[in-house]
Every structure is written in structure tokens, then in C-alpha cells.
């Protein structure tokens, strides 16, 4: 019997002045312990979906639950159990990585006795322990992404949302982040992962949902989806077959 940790049902999000919903009847389920990839072209509704699930936006209609808690009516309970690694770097450049993590530890209300231990664990996971006392503004792009990840896992969330965590970084940092995400998953953390790098999704995800126009158009294990679509060759080929090759410059 599966343990559903996240579910949405007929989720809709409309914005005033837009001619179509950003999310249009999205229903999905994520099992505990999965790495779940949420894939789609620009403007498909990925970031809007993540924002609703993280209680940053309210849906226009439909429902979403995390660990049985409704994201609208029980937002406080949801926030206690989730972590978010946003696409933008959510750190203060004028502070060191260690100072940033101390700041977030207080927001998360981590016990004072455990703060330094957790900070050191997260810095080590991100391989930033040797530069933890440098200002984040001096970091390379890859180092900032790794520090962003450290901040997102500081409070040991059961579910971690990651919105394009490897965008625009060097191959070494990208590889390290992927390795660390798999390690976190093996420790029991459920990951909800958005990316434009299809090879990443095919490499680490147990299940992917491809969305376009705010609707789910395919869902399943990436290898199975590819095998069920002759001629695609890989997940990127399937993605282009389903969503088309036309450029998508609209932002959500």
C-alpha cells in the first residue's frame, strides 16, 4: 500500500487580466520517499504549482494537501513539514553562509542547542565548510546554489521543493547537488523537483509529470514513458514530442 504524501485535485489558478489559467485542473499524487519531477516548458505552470504547494499562493479552486494538511486551511502545519529551494538565491549577500544559516535557523525555531550542529551538517553536505565564513556575495554561482540548498534543508523537512536548483552553474556543482539530492532522498526526504534539464530528471526521478498549459499531459516513471513512446529515444525527445519545439518566451 502506497503512502501518499502530497496530492492535488482539480487545482486551478487564474490571474486577473490573463486569458487562460496558469494552472487548469491539475491533479497529481506523490508517494512518500519519491523524487518527483515536475517538468514543462516556460509558462506551463510549474512555479505557480510549487508556490501553491508551499502556501505562497492560494489556488482559485480545487484542493492540495501535504501530509493530509490542506495548504490553504492548514498552512501553518504544511510549512512545518516542507522546505523550499527557490530558483532565485534566497540568501543575504552581505552575510556569510554561516550567518545566513543562523538567521534561518532562528526563523525555523531550531533548538539553540542544535543550531550549530545543524549548520555544520548542512555546510558539510553542500561542501561549503571551508568557505562558510566568507560573504555569500563573493561566492561563485555554483557555491550560491549549494548554499541555497543548505538553507532549504536546515530544519530537516519531510518534503523538499526544488525549483530549478541547478540552473546556470558549472558541471561540478551541478553533479554535487544531484548527488546530495539522492543522498537526502535515501535518508527519507521526499523531493519535488522542477528542471529544464531532462537528463537530470531521467537520471534521478522515480516519477515525472509533464505539464503544459497548466494541465498534466503525461505522468509515470521516465524510463517507462520513453519506452512507451517509440522513436523518442530519451526523456527530452518525449518532452519535445508532447510539448512541441516552438519557443516559449511567456513567463508565469
Coordinates of N, CA and C in Angstrom, one line a residue:
X1 N 0.8 -1.2 0.0 CA 0.0 0.0 0.0 C 0.9 1.2 0.0
X2 N 0.6 2.2 -0.9 CA 1.4 3.4 -1.0 C 1.0 4.4 0.0
X3 N 1.9 5.3 0.4 CA 1.7 6.3 1.4 C 1.7 7.6 0.6
X4 N 0.6 8.2 0.3 CA 0.5 9.4 -0.5 C 0.9 10.6 0.5
X5 N 1.9 11.3 0.1 CA 2.4 12.4 1.0 C 1.9 13.8 0.4
X6 N 1.6 13.8 -0.9 CA 1.1 15.1 -1.5 C 0.1 14.8 -2.5
X7 N -1.0 15.6 -2.6 CA -2.0 15.3 -3.6 C -2.6 16.7 -4.0
X8 N -2.9 16.8 -5.2 CA -3.8 17.9 -5.7 C -4.9 17.3 -6.5
X9 N -6.1 18.1 -6.4 CA -7.3 17.6 -7.1 C -7.9 18.8 -7.8
X10 N -7.9 18.7 -9.2 CA -8.6 19.8 -10.0 C -8.1 21.2 -9.6
X11 N -6.8 21.3 -9.4 CA -6.2 22.6 -9.0 C -6.2 23.6 -10.1
X12 N -6.7 24.8 -9.8 CA -6.8 25.9 -10.8 C -6.3 27.1 -10.1
X13 N -5.5 27.9 -10.9 CA -5.0 29.2 -10.5 C -5.2 30.1 -11.7
X14 N -6.0 31.2 -11.5 CA -6.2 32.2 -12.6 C -5.7 33.5 -12.1
X15 N -5.2 34.3 -13.0 CA -4.7 35.7 -12.6 C -5.6 36.7 -13.4
X16 N -5.9 37.8 -12.7 CA -6.7 38.8 -13.4 C -6.0 39.3 -14.6
X17 N -6.7 39.5 -15.7 CA -6.1 40.0 -16.9 C -5.5 39.0 -17.8
X18 N -5.4 37.7 -17.3 CA -4.9 36.6 -18.2 C -6.0 36.0 -18.9
X19 N -5.8 35.6 -20.2 CA -6.8 34.9 -21.0 C -6.9 33.4 -20.7
X20 N -6.1 32.9 -19.9 CA -6.2 31.4 -19.5 C -5.6 31.2 -18.2
X21 N -6.0 30.2 -17.5 CA -5.4 29.9 -16.1 C -4.0 29.5 -16.2
X22 N -3.2 29.8 -15.2 CA -1.8 29.4 -15.1 C -1.8 27.9 -14.8
X23 N -2.8 27.4 -14.0 CA -3.0 26.0 -13.7 C -4.4 25.7 -14.0
X24 N -4.7 24.6 -14.7 CA -6.0 24.4 -15.2 C -6.4 22.9 -14.9
X25 N -6.9 22.7 -13.7 CA -7.4 21.3 -13.4 C -6.3 20.3 -13.1
X26 N -5.3 20.7 -12.5 CA -4.1 19.8 -12.3 C -4.4 18.9 -11.1
X27 N -4.3 17.6 -11.4 CA -4.5 16.5 -10.3 C -3.2 15.6 -10.4
X28 N -2.6 15.5 -9.2 CA -1.4 14.6 -9.2 C -1.3 14.1 -7.7
X29 N -0.5 13.0 -7.6 CA -0.2 12.4 -6.3 C 1.3 12.1 -6.3
X30 N 1.9 12.3 -5.1 CA 3.3 11.9 -4.9 C 3.3 11.0 -3.7
X31 N 4.0 9.9 -3.8 CA 4.2 8.9 -2.7 C 5.4 9.3 -1.9
X32 N 5.3 9.0 -0.6 CA 6.4 9.2 0.3 C 7.6 8.6 -0.2
X33 N 8.7 9.3 -0.1 CA 10.0 8.8 -0.5 C 10.4 8.9 -2.0
X34 N 9.5 9.5 -2.8 CA 9.8 9.6 -4.2 C 10.7 10.8 -4.5
X35 N 11.4 10.8 -5.6 CA 11.9 12.0 -6.2 C 10.9 12.2 -7.4
X36 N 10.1 13.3 -7.3 CA 9.0 13.5 -8.3 C 9.4 14.8 -9.1
X37 N 9.6 14.6 -10.4 CA 9.9 15.7 -11.3 C 8.7 16.3 -11.9
X38 N 8.6 17.6 -11.8 CA 7.6 18.4 -12.4 C 8.2 19.2 -13.5
X39 N 7.8 18.7 -14.8 CA 8.5 19.2 -16.0 C 7.5 19.9 -16.9
X40 N 8.0 20.9 -17.6 CA 7.2 21.7 -18.5 C 7.9 22.8 -19.1
X41 N 7.5 23.3 -20.3 CA 8.1 24.5 -20.9 C 7.8 25.7 -20.1
X42 N 8.5 26.8 -20.5 CA 8.2 28.1 -19.8 C 6.7 28.4 -19.9
X43 N 6.2 28.9 -18.7 CA 4.8 29.3 -18.7 C 3.8 28.1 -18.5
X44 N 4.4 26.9 -18.3 CA 3.5 25.7 -18.2 C 2.7 25.6 -16.8
X45 N 3.2 26.4 -15.8 CA 2.5 26.4 -14.5 C 3.3 25.7 -13.4
X46 N 4.6 25.4 -13.7 CA 5.4 24.7 -12.7 C 5.6 25.5 -11.4
X47 N 6.1 26.7 -11.6 CA 6.4 27.6 -10.5 C 5.2 28.0 -9.7
X48 N 4.1 28.2 -10.5 CA 2.8 28.5 -9.8 C 2.3 27.4 -8.9
X49 N 2.5 26.2 -9.5 CA 2.1 25.0 -8.7 C 3.0 24.9 -7.4
X50 N 4.3 25.0 -7.5 CA 5.1 25.0 -6.4 C 4.8 26.0 -5.4
X51 N 4.4 27.2 -5.8 CA 4.1 28.3 -4.9 C 2.8 28.0 -4.2
X52 N 1.8 27.4 -4.8 CA 0.6 27.0 -4.1 C 0.9 25.9 -3.1
X53 N 1.7 24.9 -3.5 CA 2.0 23.8 -2.6 C 2.8 24.3 -1.4
X54 N 3.6 25.3 -1.5 CA 4.4 25.9 -0.4 C 3.6 27.0 0.3
X55 N 2.4 27.2 0.1 CA 1.5 28.1 0.7 C 1.8 29.6 0.4
X56 N 2.5 29.8 -0.6 CA 2.9 31.2 -1.0 C 1.8 31.8 -1.9
X57 N 0.9 31.0 -2.5 CA -0.2 31.5 -3.3 C -1.4 30.6 -2.9
X58 N -2.6 31.2 -3.1 CA -3.8 30.5 -2.9 C -4.4 30.1 -4.2
X59 N -4.9 28.9 -4.4 CA -5.5 28.5 -5.6 C -6.8 29.2 -5.8
X60 N -7.2 29.3 -7.1 CA -8.6 29.8 -7.4 C -9.6 28.8 -7.1
X61 N -9.3 27.5 -7.3 CA -10.3 26.5 -7.0 C -9.5 25.2 -6.9
X62 N -10.2 24.1 -6.5 CA -9.5 22.8 -6.3 C -8.9 22.7 -5.0
X63 N -8.1 21.7 -4.7 CA -7.5 21.5 -3.4 C -6.1 20.9 -3.6
X64 N -5.3 21.1 -2.5 CA -4.0 20.5 -2.4 C -3.7 20.2 -1.0
X65 N -3.2 19.0 -0.7 CA -2.9 18.6 0.6 C -1.4 18.0 0.7
X66 N -0.8 18.3 1.8 CA 0.5 17.8 2.1 C 0.5 17.1 3.5
X67 N 0.8 15.8 3.5 CA 0.8 15.1 4.8 C -0.6 15.2 5.4
X68 N -1.6 15.2 4.5 CA -3.0 15.3 4.9 C -3.5 16.7 5.3
X69 N -2.6 17.7 5.3 CA -3.0 19.1 5.7 C -3.3 19.9 4.4
X70 N -4.4 20.6 4.5 CA -4.8 21.4 3.4 C -3.9 22.6 3.3
X71 N -3.4 23.0 2.1 CA -2.4 24.0 2.0 C -3.0 25.4 2.3
X72 N -4.3 25.5 2.2 CA -5.0 26.8 2.5 C -5.4 26.9 3.9
X73 N -6.2 25.9 4.4 CA -6.8 26.0 5.7 C -5.8 25.6 6.8
X74 N -4.8 24.8 6.4 CA -3.8 24.4 7.4 C -2.4 24.7 7.0
X75 N -2.2 26.0 6.6 CA -0.9 26.4 6.0 C 0.2 26.3 7.0
X76 N -0.1 26.6 8.3 CA 1.0 26.6 9.3 C 1.5 25.2 9.4
X77 N 0.6 24.2 9.5 CA 1.1 22.8 9.6 C 1.9 22.4 8.4
X78 N 1.4 22.8 7.2 CA 2.2 22.5 6.0 C 3.6 23.0 6.0
X79 N 3.7 24.3 6.5 CA 5.0 24.9 6.5 C 6.0 24.3 7.4
X80 N 5.5 23.7 8.5 CA 6.4 23.0 9.4 C 7.0 21.8 8.8
X81 N 6.5 21.2 7.7 CA 6.9 20.0 7.2 C 7.6 20.1 5.8
X82 N 7.7 21.3 5.3 CA 8.3 21.4 4.0 C 9.5 22.3 4.0
X83 N 10.4 22.1 3.0 CA 11.5 23.1 2.7 C 11.4 23.5 1.3
X84 N 11.9 24.7 1.0 CA 11.9 25.2 -0.4 C 13.3 25.7 -0.8
X85 N 13.7 25.2 -1.9 CA 14.9 25.8 -2.5 C 14.5 26.5 -3.8
X86 N 14.3 27.8 -3.7 CA 13.7 28.6 -4.8 C 14.7 28.7 -6.0
X87 N 14.2 29.1 -7.1 CA 15.0 29.4 -8.3 C 16.0 30.6 -8.0
X88 N 15.5 31.6 -7.4 CA 16.3 32.7 -7.0 C 17.1 32.4 -5.8
X89 N 18.3 33.0 -5.6 CA 19.1 32.8 -4.5 C 18.5 33.5 -3.3
X90 N 18.0 32.8 -2.3 CA 17.3 33.3 -1.1 C 18.2 33.5 0.0
X91 N 19.3 34.2 -0.2 CA 20.3 34.4 0.8 C 20.7 35.9 0.8
X92 N 21.3 36.3 1.9 CA 21.8 37.7 2.1 C 23.2 37.8 1.7
X93 N 23.5 38.5 0.6 CA 24.9 38.5 0.1 C 25.9 39.2 1.0
X94 N 25.4 40.1 1.9 CA 26.3 40.8 2.8 C 26.7 39.9 4.0
X95 N 26.0 38.8 4.2 CA 26.3 37.9 5.3 C 27.1 36.7 4.8
X96 N 27.8 36.1 5.7 CA 28.5 34.8 5.3 C 27.4 33.7 5.3
X97 N 27.9 32.6 4.7 CA 27.0 31.4 4.6 C 26.5 31.0 6.0
X98 N 27.5 31.0 7.0 CA 27.2 30.6 8.3 C 26.2 31.5 9.0
X99 N 26.4 32.8 8.7 CA 25.4 33.8 9.3 C 24.0 33.7 8.7
X100 N 24.0 33.4 7.4 CA 22.7 33.2 6.8 C 22.0 32.0 7.4
X101 N 22.7 30.9 7.6 CA 22.1 29.7 8.2 C 21.7 29.9 9.6
X102 N 22.4 30.7 10.4 CA 22.0 31.0 11.7 C 20.7 31.8 11.7
X103 N 20.6 32.7 10.8 CA 19.4 33.6 10.6 C 18.2 32.7 10.3
X104 N 18.3 31.8 9.3 CA 17.2 30.9 9.0 C 16.9 29.9 10.1
X105 N 17.9 29.5 10.9 CA 17.7 28.5 12.0 C 16.8 29.2 13.0
X106 N 16.9 30.4 13.2 CA 16.1 31.1 14.2 C 14.6 31.3 13.7
X107 N 14.5 31.5 12.4 CA 13.2 31.6 11.8 C 12.5 30.2 11.9
X108 N 13.3 29.2 11.6 CA 12.7 27.8 11.7 C 12.5 27.3 13.2
X109 N 13.0 28.2 14.1 CA 12.9 27.9 15.6 C 13.5 26.5 15.9
X110 N 14.7 26.4 15.3 CA 15.5 25.2 15.7 C 16.1 25.4 17.1
X111 N 16.1 24.4 17.9 CA 16.6 24.5 19.3 C 18.0 25.1 19.3
X112 N 18.2 26.0 20.2 CA 19.5 26.7 20.4 C 20.7 25.7 20.5
X113 N 20.4 24.6 21.2 CA 21.4 23.5 21.4 C 21.8 22.8 20.1
X114 N 20.9 22.9 19.1 CA 21.2 22.1 17.9 C 21.6 23.0 16.7
X115 N 21.5 24.3 16.9 CA 21.7 25.2 15.7 C 23.1 25.0 15.1
X116 N 24.1 25.0 15.9 CA 25.5 24.9 15.3 C 25.7 23.6 14.7
X117 N 25.2 22.5 15.4 CA 25.3 21.2 14.8 C 24.7 21.1 13.4
X118 N 23.4 21.6 13.3 CA 22.7 21.5 12.1 C 23.4 22.3 11.0
X119 N 23.9 23.5 11.4 CA 24.6 24.4 10.4 C 25.8 23.7 9.9
X120 N 26.6 23.0 10.7 CA 27.8 22.3 10.3 C 27.5 21.2 9.4
X121 N 26.4 20.4 9.7 CA 26.0 19.3 8.9 C 25.6 19.8 7.5
X122 N 24.8 20.9 7.4 CA 24.4 21.4 6.1 C 25.5 22.0 5.3
X123 N 26.4 22.7 6.0 CA 27.6 23.2 5.3 C 28.4 22.0 4.7
X124 N 28.6 21.0 5.5 CA 29.3 19.8 5.0 C 28.6 19.2 3.8
X125 N 27.3 19.0 3.9 CA 26.6 18.4 2.8 C 26.8 19.2 1.5
X126 N 26.8 20.5 1.7 CA 27.0 21.4 0.5 C 28.4 21.6 0.1
X127 N 29.3 21.0 0.9 CA 30.8 21.2 0.7 C 31.2 22.7 0.7
X128 N 30.7 23.4 1.7 CA 31.0 24.8 1.9 C 31.7 25.1 3.2
X129 N 32.1 24.0 4.0 CA 32.6 24.2 5.3 C 33.9 25.1 5.3
X130 N 34.7 25.0 4.2 CA 35.9 25.7 4.1 C 35.8 27.2 3.8
X131 N 34.6 27.6 3.3 CA 34.3 29.0 3.0 C 33.1 29.5 3.6
X132 N 32.7 28.9 4.7 CA 31.5 29.2 5.4 C 31.5 30.6 6.0
X133 N 32.7 31.2 6.2 CA 32.8 32.5 6.9 C 33.1 33.6 5.9
X134 N 32.9 33.3 4.6 CA 33.0 34.3 3.6 C 31.6 34.8 3.2
X135 N 31.6 36.1 2.8 CA 30.3 36.6 2.4 C 29.8 35.9 1.2
X136 N 28.5 35.7 1.1 CA 27.8 35.0 0.0 C 28.0 35.7 -1.3
X137 N 28.1 37.1 -1.2 CA 28.3 37.9 -2.4 C 29.6 37.6 -3.1
X138 N 30.6 36.9 -2.4 CA 31.8 36.6 -3.1 C 31.8 35.2 -3.7
X139 N 30.7 34.5 -3.5 CA 30.6 33.1 -4.0 C 30.4 33.0 -5.5
X140 N 30.9 32.0 -6.1 CA 30.5 31.7 -7.5 C 29.1 31.3 -7.6
X141 N 28.5 31.2 -8.8 CA 27.2 30.8 -9.0 C 26.9 29.4 -8.4
X142 N 27.8 28.4 -8.6 CA 27.6 27.1 -8.0 C 27.6 27.1 -6.5
X143 N 28.5 27.9 -5.9 CA 28.5 27.9 -4.5 C 27.2 28.5 -3.9
X144 N 26.7 29.5 -4.6 CA 25.4 30.1 -4.1 C 24.3 29.1 -4.2
X145 N 24.3 28.3 -5.2 CA 23.2 27.3 -5.4 C 23.4 26.3 -4.3
X146 N 24.6 25.9 -3.9 CA 24.8 24.9 -2.9 C 24.4 25.5 -1.5
X147 N 24.7 26.8 -1.3 CA 24.3 27.4 0.0 C 22.8 27.5 0.0
X148 N 22.1 27.8 -1.1 CA 20.7 27.8 -1.2 C 20.1 26.5 -0.7
X149 N 20.7 25.4 -1.2 CA 20.2 24.1 -0.8 C 20.4 23.9 0.7
X150 N 21.6 24.3 1.2 CA 21.8 24.1 2.7 C 20.7 24.8 3.5
X151 N 20.3 26.0 3.1 CA 19.3 26.8 3.8 C 18.0 26.0 3.7
X152 N 17.7 25.4 2.6 CA 16.4 24.7 2.4 C 16.2 23.5 3.2
X153 N 17.4 22.8 3.6 CA 17.3 21.6 4.4 C 17.6 21.7 5.9
X154 N 17.9 22.9 6.3 CA 18.4 23.2 7.6 C 17.5 22.6 8.7
X155 N 16.2 22.7 8.5 CA 15.2 22.3 9.5 C 14.7 20.9 9.3
X156 N 15.4 20.1 8.5 CA 15.1 18.7 8.2 C 13.6 18.5 7.8
X157 N 13.2 19.1 6.7 CA 11.8 18.9 6.2 C 11.6 17.5 5.7
X158 N 10.3 17.1 5.8 CA 9.9 15.8 5.2 C 9.8 15.9 3.7
X159 N 9.4 17.0 3.2 CA 9.3 17.2 1.8 C 10.1 18.5 1.4
X160 N 10.9 18.3 0.4 CA 11.8 19.4 -0.1 C 11.4 19.8 -1.5
X161 N 11.0 21.0 -1.8 CA 10.6 21.5 -3.1 C 11.9 22.2 -3.7
X162 N 12.2 21.9 -4.9 CA 13.4 22.5 -5.5 C 12.9 23.0 -6.9
X163 N 13.1 24.3 -7.1 CA 12.7 25.0 -8.3 C 13.9 25.3 -9.1
X164 N 14.3 24.4 -10.1 CA 15.5 24.6 -10.9 C 16.7 24.8 -10.1
X165 N 17.1 23.9 -9.2 CA 18.2 24.2 -8.3 C 19.6 24.1 -9.0
X166 N 19.7 23.7 -10.2 CA 21.0 23.6 -10.9 C 21.1 24.5 -12.1
X167 N 20.2 25.5 -12.2 CA 20.2 26.4 -13.4 C 21.5 27.2 -13.4
X168 N 22.2 27.3 -14.5 CA 23.2 28.3 -14.7 C 24.5 28.1 -13.9
X169 N 24.8 26.8 -13.6 CA 26.0 26.6 -12.8 C 27.0 25.6 -13.5
X170 N 28.2 25.5 -12.9 CA 29.2 24.6 -13.5 C 28.9 23.2 -13.3
X171 N 29.5 22.3 -14.2 CA 29.2 20.9 -14.2 C 29.5 20.2 -12.8
X172 N 30.6 20.7 -12.2 CA 30.9 20.1 -10.9 C 29.9 20.3 -9.8
X173 N 29.5 21.6 -9.7 CA 28.5 21.9 -8.7 C 27.1 21.3 -9.0
X174 N 26.8 21.2 -10.3 CA 25.6 20.5 -10.7 C 25.6 19.1 -10.3
X175 N 26.7 18.4 -10.5 CA 26.8 17.0 -10.2 C 26.8 16.8 -8.7
X176 N 27.4 17.7 -7.9 CA 27.4 17.6 -6.5 C 26.0 17.7 -5.9
X177 N 25.2 18.7 -6.5 CA 23.9 18.9 -6.0 C 23.0 17.7 -6.3
X178 N 23.1 17.1 -7.5 CA 22.3 15.9 -7.8 C 22.7 14.8 -6.8
X179 N 24.0 14.6 -6.6 CA 24.4 13.5 -5.7 C 23.8 13.8 -4.3
X180 N 23.8 15.0 -3.8 CA 23.3 15.3 -2.5 C 21.8 15.1 -2.4
X181 N 21.1 15.4 -3.5 CA 19.7 15.2 -3.5 C 19.3 13.7 -3.4
X182 N 20.1 12.9 -4.1 CA 19.8 11.5 -4.0 C 20.1 11.0 -2.6
X183 N 21.2 11.5 -1.9 CA 21.5 11.2 -0.6 C 20.4 11.5 0.4
X184 N 19.9 12.8 0.2 CA 18.7 13.2 1.0 C 17.5 12.3 0.9
X185 N 17.3 11.9 -0.4 CA 16.2 11.0 -0.6 C 16.3 9.7 0.0
X186 N 17.6 9.2 0.0 CA 17.8 7.9 0.7 C 17.7 8.0 2.2
X187 N 17.8 9.2 2.7 CA 17.5 9.4 4.1 C 16.1 9.6 4.5
X188 N 15.2 9.6 3.4 CA 13.8 9.6 3.7 C 13.1 10.9 3.3
X189 N 13.8 11.8 2.7 CA 13.2 13.1 2.3 C 12.5 12.9 0.9
X190 N 11.3 13.3 0.8 CA 10.6 13.3 -0.5 C 10.9 14.6 -1.2
X191 N 11.3 14.5 -2.5 CA 11.7 15.6 -3.3 C 10.7 15.9 -4.4
X192 N 10.4 17.2 -4.5 CA 9.6 17.7 -5.7 C 10.5 18.6 -6.4
X193 N 10.7 18.3 -7.7 CA 11.9 18.8 -8.4 C 11.4 19.4 -9.8
X194 N 11.7 20.6 -10.0 CA 11.5 21.2 -11.4 C 12.8 21.5 -12.0
X195 N 12.9 21.2 -13.3 CA 14.1 21.4 -14.0 C 13.8 21.5 -15.5
X196 N 14.7 22.2 -16.3 CA 14.6 22.2 -17.7 C 15.6 21.2 -18.3
X197 N 16.4 20.6 -17.4 CA 17.4 19.6 -17.9 C 16.8 18.3 -17.8
X198 N 16.4 17.8 -19.0 CA 15.7 16.5 -19.0 C 16.6 15.3 -18.6
X199 N 17.9 15.4 -18.9 CA 18.8 14.3 -18.5 C 18.9 14.2 -16.9
X200 N 18.7 15.3 -16.2 CA 18.7 15.3 -14.8 C 17.5 14.5 -14.3
X201 N 16.3 14.9 -14.8 CA 15.1 14.2 -14.4 C 15.1 12.7 -14.7
X202 N 15.7 12.4 -15.9 CA 15.8 10.9 -16.2 C 16.7 10.2 -15.3
X203 N 17.7 10.9 -14.9 CA 18.8 10.3 -14.0 C 18.3 10.1 -12.6
X204 N 17.5 11.0 -12.0 CA 17.3 10.9 -10.5 C 15.8 10.7 -10.2
X205 N 14.9 10.9 -11.1 CA 13.5 10.9 -10.7 C 12.8 9.5 -10.7
X206 N 12.1 9.2 -9.7 CA 11.3 8.0 -9.7 C 10.0 8.1 -10.6
X207 N 9.5 9.4 -10.7 CA 8.3 9.6 -11.4 C 8.4 11.1 -11.9
X208 N 7.8 11.3 -13.1 CA 7.8 12.7 -13.6 C 6.4 13.0 -14.1
X209 N 6.0 14.2 -14.0 CA 4.7 14.7 -14.6 C 5.1 15.8 -15.5
X210 N 4.7 15.7 -16.8 CA 4.9 16.7 -17.8 C 3.7 17.6 -17.9
X211 N 3.8 18.9 -17.6 CA 2.6 19.7 -17.7 C 2.8 20.8 -18.8
X212 N 1.7 21.2 -19.4 CA 1.7 22.2 -20.4 C 0.4 22.9 -20.4
X213 N 0.4 24.2 -20.5 CA -0.9 24.9 -20.4 C -1.6 24.7 -19.1
X214 N -0.8 24.4 -18.0 CA -1.4 24.2 -16.7 C -2.1 22.9 -16.5
X215 N -1.9 22.0 -17.5 CA -2.5 20.7 -17.4 C -1.5 19.6 -17.5
X216 N -1.7 18.5 -16.8 CA -0.8 17.3 -16.9 C -1.0 16.6 -18.2
X217 N 0.0 16.3 -19.0 CA -0.2 15.6 -20.3 C 0.5 14.3 -20.3
X218 N 1.3 14.0 -19.3 CA 2.0 12.7 -19.1 C 2.5 12.5 -17.7
X219 N 2.4 11.3 -17.2 CA 2.9 11.0 -15.9 C 3.4 9.6 -15.8
X220 N 4.5 9.4 -15.1 CA 5.0 8.0 -15.0 C 6.5 8.0 -14.7
X221 N 7.0 6.7 -14.6 CA 8.5 6.6 -14.5 C 9.1 7.0 -15.8
X222 N 10.2 7.8 -15.7 CA 10.7 8.4 -17.0 C 11.1 7.3 -18.0
X223 N 11.7 6.2 -17.6 CA 12.1 5.2 -18.5 C 10.9 4.5 -19.1
X224 N 9.9 4.3 -18.3 CA 8.7 3.7 -18.9 C 8.0 4.6 -19.9
X225 N 7.9 5.9 -19.6 CA 7.3 6.8 -20.5 C 8.0 6.8 -21.8
X226 N 9.4 6.8 -21.8 CA 10.2 6.8 -23.0 C 9.9 5.5 -23.8
X227 N 9.9 4.4 -23.1 CA 9.7 3.1 -23.7 C 8.4 2.9 -24.4
X228 N 7.4 3.6 -23.8 CA 6.0 3.6 -24.3 C 5.8 4.5 -25.5
X229 N 6.9 5.3 -25.9 CA 6.8 6.2 -27.0 C 7.9 6.0 -28.0
X230 N 7.7 5.0 -28.9 CA 8.8 4.7 -29.8 C 9.3 5.9 -30.6
X231 N 10.6 5.9 -30.8 CA 11.2 7.0 -31.6 C 11.6 8.1 -30.8
X232 N 11.3 8.2 -29.5 CA 11.7 9.4 -28.7 C 13.1 9.3 -28.3
X233 N 13.6 8.1 -27.9 CA 15.0 7.9 -27.6 C 15.3 8.2 -26.1
X234 N 14.8 9.3 -25.6 CA 15.1 9.7 -24.2 C 14.0 10.7 -23.8
X235 N 14.1 11.1 -22.5 CA 13.0 11.9 -22.0 C 12.9 13.3 -22.7
X236 N 14.1 13.8 -23.1 CA 14.0 15.1 -23.9 C 13.2 14.9 -25.2
X237 N 13.5 13.8 -25.9 CA 12.7 13.6 -27.1 C 11.2 13.4 -26.9
X238 N 10.9 12.8 -25.8 CA 9.4 12.6 -25.4 C 8.9 14.0 -25.1
X239 N 9.6 14.8 -24.3 CA 9.2 16.1 -23.9 C 8.9 17.0 -25.1
X240 N 9.8 17.0 -26.1 CA 9.6 17.8 -27.3 C 8.4 17.3 -28.1
X241 N 8.3 16.0 -28.1 CA 7.1 15.4 -28.9 C 5.8 15.8 -28.3
X242 N 5.7 15.9 -27.0 CA 4.5 16.2 -26.3 C 4.2 17.7 -26.3
X243 N 5.3 18.5 -26.1 CA 5.1 20.0 -25.9 C 5.4 20.8 -27.2
X244 N 6.1 20.2 -28.1 CA 6.4 20.9 -29.4 C 7.8 21.6 -29.3
X245 N 8.2 22.0 -30.4 CA 9.6 22.6 -30.5 C 9.5 24.2 -30.6
X246 N 8.3 24.7 -30.6 CA 8.1 26.1 -30.7 C 8.6 26.8 -29.4
X247 N 9.4 27.9 -29.5 CA 9.9 28.6 -28.4 C 8.8 29.1 -27.5
X248 N 9.0 29.1 -26.2 CA 8.1 29.6 -25.2 C 8.7 30.7 -24.4
X249 N 8.4 31.9 -24.7 CA 9.1 33.1 -24.0 C 8.1 33.7 -23.0
X250 N 6.9 33.2 -22.9 CA 6.0 33.8 -21.9 C 6.4 33.3 -20.5
X251 N 6.4 34.3 -19.5 CA 6.8 33.9 -18.2 C 5.5 33.7 -17.4
X252 N 5.6 32.9 -16.3 CA 4.4 32.7 -15.4 C 4.1 33.9 -14.6

